[in-house]
Amino acid sequence: MRRTREHTGSVDITTAMNSLLAGLTDEEKKLGLSTELPATTGKAVAVLDVIVMPEDVKPPDSKWGVFQVYCTALASRATVAGVAPVPDGMCP
């Protein structure tokens, strides 16, 4: 199931990544959605076409966590420092 959230205007990669890092909303939890990324109040920043994650967030080590981060970045043609591309991964 894909997460969707209301935003006004276009959503850049930094906004998308920070929404992912903010964790699930109560409504998303009720729907049974899950994430393997730890929620943080730290913010990701974009430097050219690379996403720099907050200091308190380690690169994901699970396949699902890598998939979430990689596909979020791929949507904006960006890469995430420390996260390898998903092998044979198809992003929605």
CSV table of N, CA and C in Angstrom, one decimal:
chain,number,residue,atom,x,y,z
A,1,MET,N,0.9,-1.2,0.0
A,1,MET,CA,0.0,0.0,0.0
A,1,MET,C,0.9,1.2,0.0
A,2,ARG,N,0.6,2.2,-0.8
A,2,ARG,CA,1.4,3.4,-0.9
A,2,ARG,C,0.9,4.5,0.1
A,3,ARG,N,1.8,5.1,0.8
A,3,ARG,CA,1.5,6.2,1.7
A,3,ARG,C,1.2,7.5,0.9
A,4,THR,N,0.2,8.2,1.3
A,4,THR,CA,-0.1,9.5,0.6
A,4,THR,C,-0.4,10.4,1.7
A,5,ARG,N,0.1,11.7,1.6
A,5,ARG,CA,-0.2,12.7,2.5
A,5,ARG,C,-0.5,14.0,1.8
A,6,GLU,N,-1.3,14.8,2.4
A,6,GLU,CA,-1.7,16.1,1.8
A,6,GLU,C,-0.6,17.1,1.8
A,7,HIS,N,-0.3,17.7,0.7
A,7,HIS,CA,0.7,18.8,0.6
A,7,HIS,C,0.2,19.8,-0.3
A,8,THR,N,0.5,21.0,-0.1
A,8,THR,CA,0.2,22.1,-1.0
A,8,THR,C,1.4,22.4,-1.8
A,9,GLY,N,1.2,22.5,-3.1
A,9,GLY,CA,2.3,22.7,-4.0
A,9,GLY,C,3.0,21.5,-4.4
A,10,SER,N,4.2,21.6,-5.0
A,10,SER,CA,4.9,20.5,-5.4
A,10,SER,C,5.7,20.0,-4.2
A,11,VAL,N,6.0,18.7,-4.2
A,11,VAL,CA,6.8,18.1,-3.1
A,11,VAL,C,8.2,17.8,-3.6
A,12,ASP,N,9.2,18.4,-3.0
A,12,ASP,CA,10.6,18.2,-3.5
A,12,ASP,C,11.1,17.0,-2.7
A,13,ILE,N,12.3,16.6,-3.1
A,13,ILE,CA,12.9,15.3,-2.5
A,13,ILE,C,13.1,15.5,-1.0
A,14,THR,N,13.5,16.7,-0.5
A,14,THR,CA,13.7,16.9,0.9
A,14,THR,C,12.4,16.8,1.7
A,15,THR,N,11.3,17.3,1.2
A,15,THR,CA,10.0,17.2,1.9
A,15,THR,C,9.6,15.7,1.9
A,16,ALA,N,9.8,15.0,0.8
A,16,ALA,CA,9.4,13.6,0.7
A,16,ALA,C,10.2,12.8,1.7
A,17,MET,N,11.6,13.0,1.7
A,17,MET,CA,12.4,12.2,2.6
A,17,MET,C,12.1,12.5,4.1
A,18,ASN,N,11.8,13.8,4.4
A,18,ASN,CA,11.5,14.2,5.8
A,18,ASN,C,10.2,13.6,6.2
A,19,SER,N,9.2,13.5,5.3
A,19,SER,CA,7.9,12.8,5.6
A,19,SER,C,8.2,11.4,5.9
A,20,LEU,N,9.1,10.7,5.2
A,20,LEU,CA,9.4,9.3,5.5
A,20,LEU,C,10.1,9.2,6.8
A,21,LEU,N,11.0,10.1,7.1
A,21,LEU,CA,11.7,10.0,8.4
A,21,LEU,C,10.9,10.4,9.6
A,22,ALA,N,9.8,11.1,9.4
A,22,ALA,CA,8.9,11.6,10.5
A,22,ALA,C,8.1,10.4,11.1
A,23,GLY,N,8.1,9.3,10.4
A,23,GLY,CA,7.4,8.1,10.9
A,23,GLY,C,5.9,8.1,10.4
A,24,LEU,N,5.2,7.1,10.9
A,24,LEU,CA,3.9,6.9,10.5
A,24,LEU,C,2.9,7.8,11.3
A,25,THR,N,1.9,8.3,10.6
A,25,THR,CA,0.8,9.0,11.3
A,25,THR,C,-0.1,8.0,12.0
A,26,ASP,N,-1.0,8.4,12.9
A,26,ASP,CA,-1.9,7.5,13.5
A,26,ASP,C,-2.8,6.8,12.5
A,27,GLU,N,-3.2,7.6,11.5
A,27,GLU,CA,-4.1,7.0,10.5
A,27,GLU,C,-3.4,5.9,9.7
A,28,GLU,N,-2.1,6.1,9.4
A,28,GLU,CA,-1.3,5.1,8.7
A,28,GLU,C,-1.1,3.9,9.5
A,29,LYS,N,-0.9,4.0,10.8
A,29,LYS,CA,-0.8,2.9,11.7
A,29,LYS,C,-2.1,2.1,11.8
A,30,LYS,N,-3.2,2.8,11.8
A,30,LYS,CA,-4.5,2.1,11.8
A,30,LYS,C,-4.7,1.3,10.5
A,31,LEU,N,-4.2,1.7,9.4
A,31,LEU,CA,-4.3,1.0,8.1
A,31,LEU,C,-3.3,-0.2,8.1
A,32,GLY,N,-2.4,-0.3,9.1
A,32,GLY,CA,-1.5,-1.4,9.1
A,32,GLY,C,-0.2,-1.2,8.3
A,33,LEU,N,0.0,0.0,7.9
A,33,LEU,CA,1.3,0.3,7.2
A,33,LEU,C,2.5,0.2,8.2
A,34,SER,N,3.6,-0.1,7.7
A,34,SER,CA,4.8,-0.3,8.5
A,34,SER,C,6.0,0.4,7.8
A,35,THR,N,7.0,0.6,8.6
A,35,THR,CA,8.3,1.2,8.1
A,35,THR,C,9.4,0.6,9.0
A,36,GLU,N,10.5,0.4,8.4
A,36,GLU,CA,11.7,-0.1,9.1
A,36,GLU,C,12.7,1.0,9.4
A,37,LEU,N,12.3,2.2,9.1
A,37,LEU,CA,13.2,3.4,9.4
A,37,LEU,C,12.8,3.9,10.7
A,38,PRO,N,13.8,4.3,11.6
A,38,PRO,CA,13.4,4.9,12.8
A,38,PRO,C,12.9,6.3,12.7
A,39,ALA,N,11.9,6.6,13.4
A,39,ALA,CA,11.3,8.0,13.3
A,39,ALA,C,12.3,8.9,14.0
A,40,THR,N,12.4,10.1,13.4
A,40,THR,CA,13.4,11.1,14.0
A,40,THR,C,12.8,12.5,13.8
A,41,THR,N,13.2,13.4,14.6
A,41,THR,CA,12.9,14.8,14.4
A,41,THR,C,14.0,15.5,13.6
A,42,GLY,N,15.1,14.8,13.4
A,42,GLY,CA,16.2,15.4,12.6
A,42,GLY,C,15.7,15.5,11.1
A,43,LYS,N,16.3,16.4,10.4
A,43,LYS,CA,15.9,16.6,9.0
A,43,LYS,C,16.9,16.2,8.0
A,44,ALA,N,16.5,15.7,6.9
A,44,ALA,CA,17.4,15.4,5.8
A,44,ALA,C,17.6,16.7,5.0
A,45,VAL,N,18.7,16.8,4.4
A,45,VAL,CA,18.9,18.0,3.5
A,45,VAL,C,19.4,17.5,2.2
A,46,ALA,N,19.1,18.3,1.2
A,46,ALA,CA,19.6,18.0,-0.2
A,46,ALA,C,20.8,18.8,-0.5
A,47,VAL,N,21.8,18.2,-1.0
A,47,VAL,CA,23.0,18.9,-1.5
A,47,VAL,C,23.2,18.4,-3.0
A,48,LEU,N,22.8,19.3,-3.9
A,48,LEU,CA,22.8,19.0,-5.3
A,48,LEU,C,21.8,17.9,-5.5
A,49,ASP,N,22.3,16.7,-6.0
A,49,ASP,CA,21.3,15.6,-6.2
A,49,ASP,C,21.6,14.4,-5.2
A,50,VAL,N,22.2,14.8,-4.0
A,50,VAL,CA,22.4,13.8,-3.0
A,50,VAL,C,21.7,14.2,-1.7
A,51,ILE,N,21.0,13.2,-1.1
A,51,ILE,CA,20.3,13.4,0.2
A,51,ILE,C,21.2,13.1,1.3
A,52,VAL,N,21.4,14.0,2.2
A,52,VAL,CA,22.2,13.8,3.4
A,52,VAL,C,21.2,13.5,4.6
A,53,MET,N,21.3,12.4,5.2
A,53,MET,CA,20.4,12.0,6.3
A,53,MET,C,20.8,12.6,7.6
A,54,PRO,N,19.9,12.8,8.5
A,54,PRO,CA,20.2,13.4,9.8
A,54,PRO,C,21.3,12.5,10.5
A,55,GLU,N,22.0,13.1,11.4
A,55,GLU,CA,23.1,12.3,12.1
A,55,GLU,C,22.6,11.2,12.9
A,56,ASP,N,21.3,11.3,13.4
A,56,ASP,CA,20.8,10.2,14.3
A,56,ASP,C,20.2,9.1,13.5
A,57,VAL,N,20.3,9.1,12.2
A,57,VAL,CA,19.7,8.0,11.4
A,57,VAL,C,20.8,7.3,10.6
A,58,LYS,N,21.0,6.0,11.0
A,58,LYS,CA,21.9,5.2,10.3
A,58,LYS,C,21.3,4.7,9.0
A,59,PRO,N,22.2,4.5,8.0
A,59,PRO,CA,21.6,3.9,6.7
A,59,PRO,C,20.9,2.6,7.0
A,60,PRO,N,19.7,2.4,6.4
A,60,PRO,CA,18.9,1.2,6.7
A,60,PRO,C,19.7,-0.1,6.4
A,61,ASP,N,19.5,-1.1,7.2
A,61,ASP,CA,20.2,-2.4,6.9
A,61,ASP,C,19.3,-3.5,6.5
A,62,SER,N,18.0,-3.2,6.5
A,62,SER,CA,17.0,-4.2,6.0
A,62,SER,C,16.7,-3.9,4.6
A,63,LYS,N,16.3,-4.9,3.8
A,63,LYS,CA,15.9,-4.8,2.4
A,63,LYS,C,14.8,-3.8,2.3
A,64,TRP,N,13.8,-3.9,3.2
A,64,TRP,CA,12.6,-3.0,3.1
A,64,TRP,C,13.0,-1.6,3.4
A,65,GLY,N,13.8,-1.4,4.4
A,65,GLY,CA,14.3,0.0,4.7
A,65,GLY,C,15.0,0.6,3.5
A,66,VAL,N,15.9,-0.1,2.9
A,66,VAL,CA,16.7,0.4,1.8
A,66,VAL,C,15.7,0.7,0.6
A,67,PHE,N,14.7,-0.2,0.4
A,67,PHE,CA,13.8,0.0,-0.7
A,67,PHE,C,13.0,1.3,-0.4
A,68,GLN,N,12.6,1.6,0.8
A,68,GLN,CA,11.8,2.8,1.1
A,68,GLN,C,12.6,4.0,0.8
A,69,VAL,N,13.9,4.1,1.3
A,69,VAL,CA,14.7,5.2,1.1
A,69,VAL,C,15.1,5.4,-0.3
A,70,TYR,N,15.5,4.3,-1.0
A,70,TYR,CA,16.0,4.4,-2.4
A,70,TYR,C,14.9,4.8,-3.3
A,71,CYS,N,13.7,4.3,-3.2
A,71,CYS,CA,12.6,4.6,-4.0
A,71,CYS,C,12.1,6.1,-3.8
A,72,THR,N,12.1,6.5,-2.5
A,72,THR,CA,11.8,7.9,-2.3
A,72,THR,C,12.8,8.9,-3.0
A,73,ALA,N,14.0,8.5,-2.9
A,73,ALA,CA,15.0,9.4,-3.6
A,73,ALA,C,14.9,9.3,-5.1
A,74,LEU,N,14.7,8.1,-5.6
A,74,LEU,CA,14.6,7.8,-7.0
A,74,LEU,C,13.5,8.7,-7.7
A,75,ALA,N,12.5,8.9,-6.9
A,75,ALA,CA,11.3,9.7,-7.5
A,75,ALA,C,11.8,11.1,-7.9
A,76,SER,N,12.8,11.6,-7.3
A,76,SER,CA,13.3,12.9,-7.6
A,76,SER,C,14.7,12.9,-8.3
A,77,ARG,N,15.0,11.7,-8.8
A,77,ARG,CA,16.3,11.5,-9.5
A,77,ARG,C,17.5,11.9,-8.6
A,78,ALA,N,17.4,11.6,-7.3
A,78,ALA,CA,18.4,11.8,-6.3
A,78,ALA,C,19.0,10.5,-5.8
A,79,THR,N,20.1,10.6,-5.1
A,79,THR,CA,20.7,9.4,-4.4
A,79,THR,C,20.8,9.8,-2.9
A,80,VAL,N,20.9,8.7,-2.1
A,80,VAL,CA,21.1,9.0,-0.7
A,80,VAL,C,22.5,8.5,-0.3
A,81,ALA,N,23.2,9.3,0.4
A,81,ALA,CA,24.6,9.0,0.8
A,81,ALA,C,24.5,7.8,1.7
A,82,GLY,N,25.3,6.7,1.3
A,82,GLY,CA,25.4,5.5,2.1
A,82,GLY,C,24.3,4.5,1.8
A,83,VAL,N,23.5,4.7,0.9
A,83,VAL,CA,22.4,3.7,0.5
A,83,VAL,C,22.7,3.3,-0.9
A,84,ALA,N,22.9,2.0,-1.1
A,84,ALA,CA,23.2,1.5,-2.4
A,84,ALA,C,21.9,1.3,-3.2
A,85,PRO,N,21.9,1.3,-4.5
A,85,PRO,CA,20.7,1.1,-5.3
A,85,PRO,C,20.1,-0.3,-5.0
A,86,VAL,N,18.8,-0.4,-5.1
A,86,VAL,CA,18.1,-1.6,-4.8
A,86,VAL,C,18.3,-2.6,-6.0
A,87,PRO,N,18.9,-3.7,-5.8
A,87,PRO,CA,19.2,-4.6,-6.9
A,87,PRO,C,17.8,-5.2,-7.4
A,88,ASP,N,17.6,-5.1,-8.7
A,88,ASP,CA,16.4,-5.7,-9.3
A,88,ASP,C,15.2,-5.1,-8.7
A,89,GLY,N,15.2,-4.0,-8.1
A,89,GLY,CA,14.1,-3.4,-7.4
A,89,GLY,C,13.2,-2.6,-8.4
A,90,MET,N,11.9,-2.8,-8.2
A,90,MET,CA,11.0,-2.0,-9.0
A,90,MET,C,10.3,-1.1,-8.0
A,91,CYS,N,10.5,0.2,-8.2
A,91,CYS,CA,9.8,1.2,-7.3
A,91,CYS,C,8.4,1.5,-7.9
A,92,PRO,N,7.4,1.6,-6.9
A,92,PRO,CA,6.1,1.9,-7.4
A,92,PRO,C,6.0,3.3,-8.0
